[in-house]
Short mmCIF file of C-alpha atoms and ligand atoms in Angstrom, two decimals:
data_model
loop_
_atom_site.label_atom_id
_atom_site.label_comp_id
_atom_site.label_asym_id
_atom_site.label_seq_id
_atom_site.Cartn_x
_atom_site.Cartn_y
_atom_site.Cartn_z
CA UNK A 1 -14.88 -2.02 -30.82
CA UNK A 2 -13.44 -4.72 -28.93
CA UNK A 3 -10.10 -6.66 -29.46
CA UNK A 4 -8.27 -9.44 -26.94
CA UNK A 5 -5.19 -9.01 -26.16
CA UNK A 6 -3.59 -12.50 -24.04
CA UNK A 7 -7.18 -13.36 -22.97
CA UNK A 8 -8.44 -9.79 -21.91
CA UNK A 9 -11.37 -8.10 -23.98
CA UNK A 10 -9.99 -4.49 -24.41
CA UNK A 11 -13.22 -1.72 -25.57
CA UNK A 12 -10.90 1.26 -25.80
CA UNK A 13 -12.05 4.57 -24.72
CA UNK A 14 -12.96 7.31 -27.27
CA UNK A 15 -11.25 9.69 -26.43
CA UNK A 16 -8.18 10.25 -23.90
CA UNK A 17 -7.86 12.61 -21.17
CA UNK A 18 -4.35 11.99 -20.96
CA UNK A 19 -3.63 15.82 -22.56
CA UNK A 20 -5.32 17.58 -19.39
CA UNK A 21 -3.18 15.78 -16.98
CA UNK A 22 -0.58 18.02 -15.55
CA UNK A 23 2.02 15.14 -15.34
CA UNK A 24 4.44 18.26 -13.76
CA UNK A 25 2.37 18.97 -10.30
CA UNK A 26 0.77 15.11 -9.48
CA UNK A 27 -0.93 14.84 -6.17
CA UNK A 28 -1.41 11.24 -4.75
CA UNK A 29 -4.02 9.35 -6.46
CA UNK A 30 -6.40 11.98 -7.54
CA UNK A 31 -6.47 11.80 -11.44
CA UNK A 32 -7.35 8.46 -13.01
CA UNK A 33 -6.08 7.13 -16.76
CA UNK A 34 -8.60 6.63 -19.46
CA UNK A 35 -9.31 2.41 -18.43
CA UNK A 36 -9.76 0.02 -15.47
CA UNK A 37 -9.95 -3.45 -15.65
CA UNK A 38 -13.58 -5.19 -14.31
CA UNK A 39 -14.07 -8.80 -13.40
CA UNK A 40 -17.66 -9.88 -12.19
CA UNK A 41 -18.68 -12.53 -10.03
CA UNK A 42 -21.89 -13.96 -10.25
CA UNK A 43 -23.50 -17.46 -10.14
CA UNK A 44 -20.65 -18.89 -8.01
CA UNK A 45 -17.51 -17.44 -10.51
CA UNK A 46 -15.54 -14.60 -11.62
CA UNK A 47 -16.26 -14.04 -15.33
CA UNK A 48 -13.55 -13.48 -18.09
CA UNK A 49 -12.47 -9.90 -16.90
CA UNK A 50 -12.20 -7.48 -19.09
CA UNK A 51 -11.11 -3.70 -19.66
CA UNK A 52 -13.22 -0.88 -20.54
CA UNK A 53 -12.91 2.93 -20.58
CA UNK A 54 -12.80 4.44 -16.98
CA UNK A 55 -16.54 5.11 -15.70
CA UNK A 56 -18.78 5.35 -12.45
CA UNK A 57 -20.49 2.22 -11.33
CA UNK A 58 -24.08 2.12 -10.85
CA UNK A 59 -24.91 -0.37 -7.75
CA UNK A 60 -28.14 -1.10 -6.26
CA UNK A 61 -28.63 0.97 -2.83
CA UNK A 62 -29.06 -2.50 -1.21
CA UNK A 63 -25.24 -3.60 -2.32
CA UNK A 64 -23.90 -5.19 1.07
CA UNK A 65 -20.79 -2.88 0.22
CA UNK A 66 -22.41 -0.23 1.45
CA UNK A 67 -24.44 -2.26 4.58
CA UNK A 68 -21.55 -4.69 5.67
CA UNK A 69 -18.23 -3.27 4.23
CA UNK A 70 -17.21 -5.93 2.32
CA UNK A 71 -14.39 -4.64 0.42
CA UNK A 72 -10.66 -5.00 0.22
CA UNK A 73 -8.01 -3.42 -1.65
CA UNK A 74 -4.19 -3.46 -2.88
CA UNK A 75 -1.91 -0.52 -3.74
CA UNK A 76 1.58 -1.09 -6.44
CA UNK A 77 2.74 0.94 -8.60
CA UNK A 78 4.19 0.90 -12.18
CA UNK A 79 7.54 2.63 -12.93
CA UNK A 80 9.25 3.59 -16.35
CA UNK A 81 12.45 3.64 -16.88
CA UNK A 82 14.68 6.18 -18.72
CA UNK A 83 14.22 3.88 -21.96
CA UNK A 84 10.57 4.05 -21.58
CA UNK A 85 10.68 0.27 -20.17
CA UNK A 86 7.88 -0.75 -17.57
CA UNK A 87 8.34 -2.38 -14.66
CA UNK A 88 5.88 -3.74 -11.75
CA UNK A 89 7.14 -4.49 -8.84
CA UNK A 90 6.62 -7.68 -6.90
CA UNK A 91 3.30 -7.92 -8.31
CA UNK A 92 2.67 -11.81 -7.42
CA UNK A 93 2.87 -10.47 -3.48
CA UNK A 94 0.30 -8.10 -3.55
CA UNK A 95 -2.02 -11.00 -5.73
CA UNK A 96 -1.40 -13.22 -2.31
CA UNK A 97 -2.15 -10.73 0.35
CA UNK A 98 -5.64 -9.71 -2.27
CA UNK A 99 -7.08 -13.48 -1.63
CA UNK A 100 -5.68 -13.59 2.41
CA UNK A 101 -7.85 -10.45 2.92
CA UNK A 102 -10.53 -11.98 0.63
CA UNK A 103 -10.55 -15.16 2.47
CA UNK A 104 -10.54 -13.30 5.81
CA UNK A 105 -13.63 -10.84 4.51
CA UNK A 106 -14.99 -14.05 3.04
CA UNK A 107 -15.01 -12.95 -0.56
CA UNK A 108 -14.75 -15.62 -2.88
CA UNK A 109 -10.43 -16.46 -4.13
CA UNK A 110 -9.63 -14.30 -7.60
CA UNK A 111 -8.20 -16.72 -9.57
CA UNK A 112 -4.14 -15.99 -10.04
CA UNK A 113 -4.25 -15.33 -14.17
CA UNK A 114 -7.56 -12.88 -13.91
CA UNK A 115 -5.10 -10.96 -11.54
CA UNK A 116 -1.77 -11.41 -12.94
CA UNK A 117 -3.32 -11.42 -17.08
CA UNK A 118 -5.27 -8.16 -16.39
CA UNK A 119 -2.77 -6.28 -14.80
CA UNK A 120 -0.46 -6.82 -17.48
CA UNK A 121 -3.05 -6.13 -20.51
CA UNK A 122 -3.91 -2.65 -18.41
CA UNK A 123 -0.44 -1.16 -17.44
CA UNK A 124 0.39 -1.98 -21.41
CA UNK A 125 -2.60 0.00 -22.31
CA UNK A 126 -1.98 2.86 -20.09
CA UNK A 127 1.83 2.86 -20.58
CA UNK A 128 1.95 6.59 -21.90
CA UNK A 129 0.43 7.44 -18.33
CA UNK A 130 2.93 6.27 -16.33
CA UNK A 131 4.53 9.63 -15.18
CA UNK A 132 8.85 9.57 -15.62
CA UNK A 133 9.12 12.98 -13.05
CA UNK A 134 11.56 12.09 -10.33
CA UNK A 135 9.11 10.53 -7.12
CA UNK A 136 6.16 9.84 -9.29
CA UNK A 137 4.66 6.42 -10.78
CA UNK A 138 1.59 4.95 -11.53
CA UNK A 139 -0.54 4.31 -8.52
CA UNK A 140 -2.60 0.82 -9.14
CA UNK A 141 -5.41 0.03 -7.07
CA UNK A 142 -6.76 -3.13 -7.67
CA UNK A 143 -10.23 -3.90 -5.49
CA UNK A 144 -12.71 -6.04 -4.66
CA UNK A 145 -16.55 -5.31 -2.89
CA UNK A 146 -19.84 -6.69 -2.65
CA UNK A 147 -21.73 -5.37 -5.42
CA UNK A 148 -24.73 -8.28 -4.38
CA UNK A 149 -28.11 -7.39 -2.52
CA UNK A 150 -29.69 -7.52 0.55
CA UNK A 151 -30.09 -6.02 4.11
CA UNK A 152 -29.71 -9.69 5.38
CA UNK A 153 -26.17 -9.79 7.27
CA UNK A 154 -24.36 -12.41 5.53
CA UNK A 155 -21.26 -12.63 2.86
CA UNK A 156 -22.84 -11.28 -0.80
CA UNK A 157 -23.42 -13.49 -3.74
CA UNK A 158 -22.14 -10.66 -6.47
CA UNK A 159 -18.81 -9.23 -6.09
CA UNK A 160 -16.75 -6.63 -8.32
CA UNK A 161 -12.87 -6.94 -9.06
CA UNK A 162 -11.43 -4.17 -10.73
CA UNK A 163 -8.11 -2.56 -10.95
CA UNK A 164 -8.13 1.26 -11.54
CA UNK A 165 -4.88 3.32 -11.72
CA UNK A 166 -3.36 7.01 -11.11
CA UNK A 167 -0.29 9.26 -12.04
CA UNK A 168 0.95 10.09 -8.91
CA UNK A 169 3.43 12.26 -7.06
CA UNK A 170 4.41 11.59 -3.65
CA UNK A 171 2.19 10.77 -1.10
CA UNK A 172 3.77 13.37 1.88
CA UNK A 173 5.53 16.04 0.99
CA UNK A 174 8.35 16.00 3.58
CA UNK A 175 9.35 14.41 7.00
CA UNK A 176 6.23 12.58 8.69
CA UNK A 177 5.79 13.92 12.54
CA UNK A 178 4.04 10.85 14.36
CA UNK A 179 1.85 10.50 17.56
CA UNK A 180 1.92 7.21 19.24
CA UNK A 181 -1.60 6.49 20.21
CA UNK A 182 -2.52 5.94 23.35
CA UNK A 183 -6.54 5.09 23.62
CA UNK A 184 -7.73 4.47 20.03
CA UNK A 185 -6.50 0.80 18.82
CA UNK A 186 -6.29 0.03 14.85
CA UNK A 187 -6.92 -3.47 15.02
CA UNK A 188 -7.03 -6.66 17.86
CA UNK A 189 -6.31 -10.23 18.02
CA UNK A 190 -7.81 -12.18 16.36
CA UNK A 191 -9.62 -9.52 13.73
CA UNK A 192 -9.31 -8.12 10.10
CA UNK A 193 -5.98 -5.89 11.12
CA UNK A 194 -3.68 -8.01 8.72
CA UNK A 195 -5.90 -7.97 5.72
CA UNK A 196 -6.15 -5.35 3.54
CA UNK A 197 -10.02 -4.38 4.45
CA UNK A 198 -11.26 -0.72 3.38
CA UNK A 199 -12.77 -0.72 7.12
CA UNK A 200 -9.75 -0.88 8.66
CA UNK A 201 -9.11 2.80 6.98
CA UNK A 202 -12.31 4.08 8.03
CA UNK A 203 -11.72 3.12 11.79
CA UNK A 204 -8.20 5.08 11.48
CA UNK A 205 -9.53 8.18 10.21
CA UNK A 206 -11.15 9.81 13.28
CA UNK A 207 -7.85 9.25 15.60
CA UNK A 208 -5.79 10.29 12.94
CA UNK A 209 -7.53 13.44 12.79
CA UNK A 210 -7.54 14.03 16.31
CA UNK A 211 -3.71 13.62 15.80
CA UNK A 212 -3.52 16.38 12.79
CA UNK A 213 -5.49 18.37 14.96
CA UNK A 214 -2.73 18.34 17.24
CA UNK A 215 0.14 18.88 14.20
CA UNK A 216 0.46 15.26 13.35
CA UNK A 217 0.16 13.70 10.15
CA UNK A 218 -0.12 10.03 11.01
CA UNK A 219 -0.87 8.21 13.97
CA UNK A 220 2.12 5.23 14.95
CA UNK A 221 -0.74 2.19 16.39
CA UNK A 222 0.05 0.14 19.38
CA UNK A 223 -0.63 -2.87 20.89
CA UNK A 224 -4.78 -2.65 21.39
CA UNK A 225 -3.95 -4.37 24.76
CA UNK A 226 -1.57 -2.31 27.22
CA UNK A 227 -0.93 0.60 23.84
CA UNK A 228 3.10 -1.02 24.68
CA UNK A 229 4.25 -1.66 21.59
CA UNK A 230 4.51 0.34 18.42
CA UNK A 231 2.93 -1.89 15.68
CA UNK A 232 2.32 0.43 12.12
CA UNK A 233 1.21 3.79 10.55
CA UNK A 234 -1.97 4.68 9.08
CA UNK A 235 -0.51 2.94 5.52
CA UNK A 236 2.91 2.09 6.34
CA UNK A 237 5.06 -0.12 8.65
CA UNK A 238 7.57 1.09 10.69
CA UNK A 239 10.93 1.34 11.09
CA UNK A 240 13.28 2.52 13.81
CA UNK A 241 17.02 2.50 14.27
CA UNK A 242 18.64 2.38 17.32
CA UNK A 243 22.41 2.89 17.42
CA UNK A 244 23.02 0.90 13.92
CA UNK A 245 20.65 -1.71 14.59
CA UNK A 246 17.39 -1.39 12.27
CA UNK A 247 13.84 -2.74 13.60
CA UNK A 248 10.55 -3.25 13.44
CA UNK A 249 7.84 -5.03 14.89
CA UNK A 250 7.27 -8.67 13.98
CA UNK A 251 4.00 -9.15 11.73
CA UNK A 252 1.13 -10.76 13.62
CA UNK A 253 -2.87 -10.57 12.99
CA UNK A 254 -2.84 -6.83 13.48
CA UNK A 255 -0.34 -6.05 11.00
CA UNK A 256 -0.74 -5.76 7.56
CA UNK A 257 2.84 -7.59 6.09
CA UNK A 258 4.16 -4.69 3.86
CA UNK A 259 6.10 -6.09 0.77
CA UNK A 260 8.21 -2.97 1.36
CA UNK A 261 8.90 -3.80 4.82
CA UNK A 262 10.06 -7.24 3.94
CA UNK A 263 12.11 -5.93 0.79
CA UNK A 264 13.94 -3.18 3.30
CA UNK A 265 14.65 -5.76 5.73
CA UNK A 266 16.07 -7.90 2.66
CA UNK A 267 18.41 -4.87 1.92
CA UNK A 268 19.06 -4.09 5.09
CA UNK A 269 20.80 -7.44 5.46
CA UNK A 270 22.18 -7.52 2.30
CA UNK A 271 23.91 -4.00 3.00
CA UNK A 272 25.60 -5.60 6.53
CA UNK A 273 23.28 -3.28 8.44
CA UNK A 274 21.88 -5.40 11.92
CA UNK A 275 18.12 -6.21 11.85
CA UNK A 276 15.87 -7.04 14.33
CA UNK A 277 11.96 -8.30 14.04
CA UNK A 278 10.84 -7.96 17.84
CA UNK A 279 8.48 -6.46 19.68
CA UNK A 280 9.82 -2.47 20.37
CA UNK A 281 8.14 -1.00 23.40
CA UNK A 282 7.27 2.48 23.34
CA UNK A 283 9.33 2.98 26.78
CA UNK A 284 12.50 1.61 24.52
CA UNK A 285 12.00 4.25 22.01
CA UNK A 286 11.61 7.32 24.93
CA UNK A 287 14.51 6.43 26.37
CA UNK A 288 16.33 6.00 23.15
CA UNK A 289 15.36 9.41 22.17
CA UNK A 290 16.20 10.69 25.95
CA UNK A 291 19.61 9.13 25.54
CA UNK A 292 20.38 10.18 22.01
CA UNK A 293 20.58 6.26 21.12
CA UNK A 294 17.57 6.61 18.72
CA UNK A 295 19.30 7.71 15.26
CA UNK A 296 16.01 7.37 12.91
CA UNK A 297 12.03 6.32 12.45
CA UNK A 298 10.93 6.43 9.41
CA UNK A 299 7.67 4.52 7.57
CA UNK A 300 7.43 2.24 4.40
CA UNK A 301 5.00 1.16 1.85
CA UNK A 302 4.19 1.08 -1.78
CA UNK A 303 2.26 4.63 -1.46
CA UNK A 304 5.27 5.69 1.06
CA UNK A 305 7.54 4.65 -0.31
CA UNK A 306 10.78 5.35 2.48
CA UNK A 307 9.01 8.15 4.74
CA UNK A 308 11.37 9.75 7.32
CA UNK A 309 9.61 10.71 10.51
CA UNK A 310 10.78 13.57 11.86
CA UNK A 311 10.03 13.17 15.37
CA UNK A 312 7.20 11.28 17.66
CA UNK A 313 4.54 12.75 20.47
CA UNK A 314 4.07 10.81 23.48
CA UNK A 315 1.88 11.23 26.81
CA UNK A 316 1.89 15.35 25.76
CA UNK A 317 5.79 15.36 25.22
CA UNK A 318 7.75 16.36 21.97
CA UNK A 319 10.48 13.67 21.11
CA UNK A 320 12.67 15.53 17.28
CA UNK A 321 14.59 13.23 15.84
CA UNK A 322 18.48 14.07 14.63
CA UNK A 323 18.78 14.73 11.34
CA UNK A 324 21.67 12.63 9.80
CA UNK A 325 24.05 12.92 6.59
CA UNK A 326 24.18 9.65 6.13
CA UNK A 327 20.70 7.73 7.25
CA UNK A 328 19.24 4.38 6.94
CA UNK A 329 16.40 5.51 5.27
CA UNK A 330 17.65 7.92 2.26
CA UNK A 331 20.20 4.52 1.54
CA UNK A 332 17.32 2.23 1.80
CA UNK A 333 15.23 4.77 -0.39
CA UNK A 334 17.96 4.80 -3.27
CA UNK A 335 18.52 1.02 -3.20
CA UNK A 336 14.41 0.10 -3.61
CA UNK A 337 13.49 2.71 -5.83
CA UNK A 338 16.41 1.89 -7.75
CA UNK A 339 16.16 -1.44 -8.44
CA UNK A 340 11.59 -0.30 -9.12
CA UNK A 341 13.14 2.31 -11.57
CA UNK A 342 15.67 -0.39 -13.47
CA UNK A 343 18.44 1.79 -12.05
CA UNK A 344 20.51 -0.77 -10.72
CA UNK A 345 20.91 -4.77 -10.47
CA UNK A 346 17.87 -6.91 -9.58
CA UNK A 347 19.97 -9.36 -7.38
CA UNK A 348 16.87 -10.66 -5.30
CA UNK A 349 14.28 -11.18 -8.69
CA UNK A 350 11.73 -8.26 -7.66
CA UNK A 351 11.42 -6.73 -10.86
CA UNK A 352 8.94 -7.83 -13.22
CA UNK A 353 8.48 -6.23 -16.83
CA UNK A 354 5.40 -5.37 -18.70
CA UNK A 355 6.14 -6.08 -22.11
N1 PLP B 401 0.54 -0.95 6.64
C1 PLP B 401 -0.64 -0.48 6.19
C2 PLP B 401 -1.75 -0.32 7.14
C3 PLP B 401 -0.79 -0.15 4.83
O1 PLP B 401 -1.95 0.33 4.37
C4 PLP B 401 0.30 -0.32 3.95
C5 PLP B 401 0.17 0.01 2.53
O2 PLP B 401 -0.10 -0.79 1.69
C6 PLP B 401 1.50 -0.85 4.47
C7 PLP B 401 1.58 -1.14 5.82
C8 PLP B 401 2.67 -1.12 3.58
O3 PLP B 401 2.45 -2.24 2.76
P1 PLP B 401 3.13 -2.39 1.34
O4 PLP B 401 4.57 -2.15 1.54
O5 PLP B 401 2.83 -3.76 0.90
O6 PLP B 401 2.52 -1.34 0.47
C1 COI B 402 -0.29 1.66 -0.36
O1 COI B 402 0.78 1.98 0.14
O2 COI B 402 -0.36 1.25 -1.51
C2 COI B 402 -1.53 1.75 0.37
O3 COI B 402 -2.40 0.98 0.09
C3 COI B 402 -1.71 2.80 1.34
C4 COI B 402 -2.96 3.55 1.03
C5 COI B 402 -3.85 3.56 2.21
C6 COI B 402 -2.71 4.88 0.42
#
């Protein structure tokens, strides 16, 4: 049976799986709630989107998805608060960055109340999934791909929107040890490195496992010109602090501009603490960490959250990182994920309730 709810058909599952989640042990993004939201577009528009019990999609073998990689993505999470409120956060940011990578992947602009109007009837559906457990939310991943035909190398005229969310624990388990790459490039001037494209994952994986290979678990990209300058992480930006004075690299079209990044650099300030956004060489950071002036690294994103890095390879050498009482990145944790968690005061607006 089907009922609207604020514009959204709803066709309720069943039966829920909820009961054989183990909300206790989550692992990133690997168990799915019982709906996800679908928007088609066909004949030149999206079509009223609409949720529908969680299934597989069945897509012609021809789908330029599969041919041409048309496909971007988002990541946010939901949070609940000790009253059982729920609370996205930022959520009109990541609805921008969907329709700058659409526009760059030339998929056709999601209109802002299919976005905004489904979210909110789905994370009220799926409220009793969204895990309370210290470190754990509900992963969303909204996404859009080509779901038209045809070997013929040009944009497709069907695409797919849907949102689809997980319970989720944290995303690494402890301190992040980084190599700074120094022949494989993430992204170049001038390409897709700043939108949110699912082939801009792909092209990371093989370096990044030639990094774990090596006892690293993410890969810090630089500059695909001279590999200078530190850029990002596999799905975080990065931070470093040298003496008290927090960086990190300016945003350009090889960066993807984390909403985290910009809300730590907001608290950052707001906390007294002296930011730069400039360009950080990797020789800065060596001789930094040579001359003990390089206090902490450490990566952020929605998935990430605030992920230390415990120390950085470079050219075959080991740089470790100090461990500090009082660091950047454990006060920068607590202030975000307390004002995502309705711990504290919203002074900058970020919060928004699903109600
Ligand atoms: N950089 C990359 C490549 C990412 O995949 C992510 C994750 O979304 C980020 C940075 C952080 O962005 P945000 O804070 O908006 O999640
Ligand atoms: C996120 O942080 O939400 C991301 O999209 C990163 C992802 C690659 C896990």
């Amino acid at each position: 049976m089907e009922t609207m709810v604020n514009n959204i058909a709803i066709e309720k599952a069943k039966t829920s799986k909820i009961h054989e989640v183990d909300f206790d042990n989550l692992s990133f993004g690997s168990v799915y709630t019982d709906h996800m939201l679908v928007c088609d577009y066909k004949n030149g528009e999206w079509e009223a989107p609409k949720i529908v019990p969680y299934q597989p999609i069945t897509l012609d073998p021809s789908a330029k998805i599969f041919h041409y990689g048309q496909s971007i993505f988002e990541g946010m999470k939901a949070y609940k608060d000790d009253d059982g409120k729920v609370f996205l956060f930022r959520p009109l940011e990541n609805f921008k960055r969907l329709n700058k990578s659409a526009e760059r992947l030339a998929i056709p602009q999601l209109p802002e109340s299919f976005f905004m109007d489904g979210l909110h009837a789905l994370i009220q559906l799926e409220s009793d999934w969204i895990p309370t457990n210290a470190g754990s939310s509900l992963y969303i991943r909204p996404f859009i791909f080509a779901s038209g035909t045809g070997f013929h190398a040009s944009p497709a005229n069907e695409y797919k929107f849907i949102i689809a969310c997980a319970p989720s624990g944290s995303y690494f388990s402890g301190k992040v040890k980084v190599l700074i790459e120094e022949t494989y490039s993430r992204a170049a001037n001038g390409g897709v490195g700043y939108a949110k494209a699912g082939g801009n994952y792909a092209g990371q994986f093989y370096p990044t496992k030639l990094a774990a290979d090596k006892g690293y678990q993410q890969v810090i990209w630089t500059d695909d010109n001279a590999h200078e300058y530190i850029e990002e992480a596999g799905a975080m930006n990065v931070f470093v602090r040298i003496n008290d004075t927090l960086m990190t690299a300016p945003t350009n079209d090889r960066i993807l501009d984390g909403i985290t990044r910009k809300s730590i650099l907001d608290i950052a300030k707001d906390e007294g603490i002296k930011t730069e956004v400039r360009k950080i060489s990797v020789h800065e950071l060596v001789e930094a960490a040579k001359n003990g002036s390089l206090k902490e690294m450490f990566g952020a994103g929605t998935a990430a959250v605030v992920s230390p890095i415990s120390g950085f390879g470079y050219h075959g050498e080991e740089y470790e990182l100090p461990e500090l009482k009082d660091s950047y990145a454990s006060m920068l944790k607590k202030r975000i994920t307390d004002i995502q968690y309705n711990r504290a005061e919203d002074k900058f607006g970020w919060r928004y309730p699903v109600e």
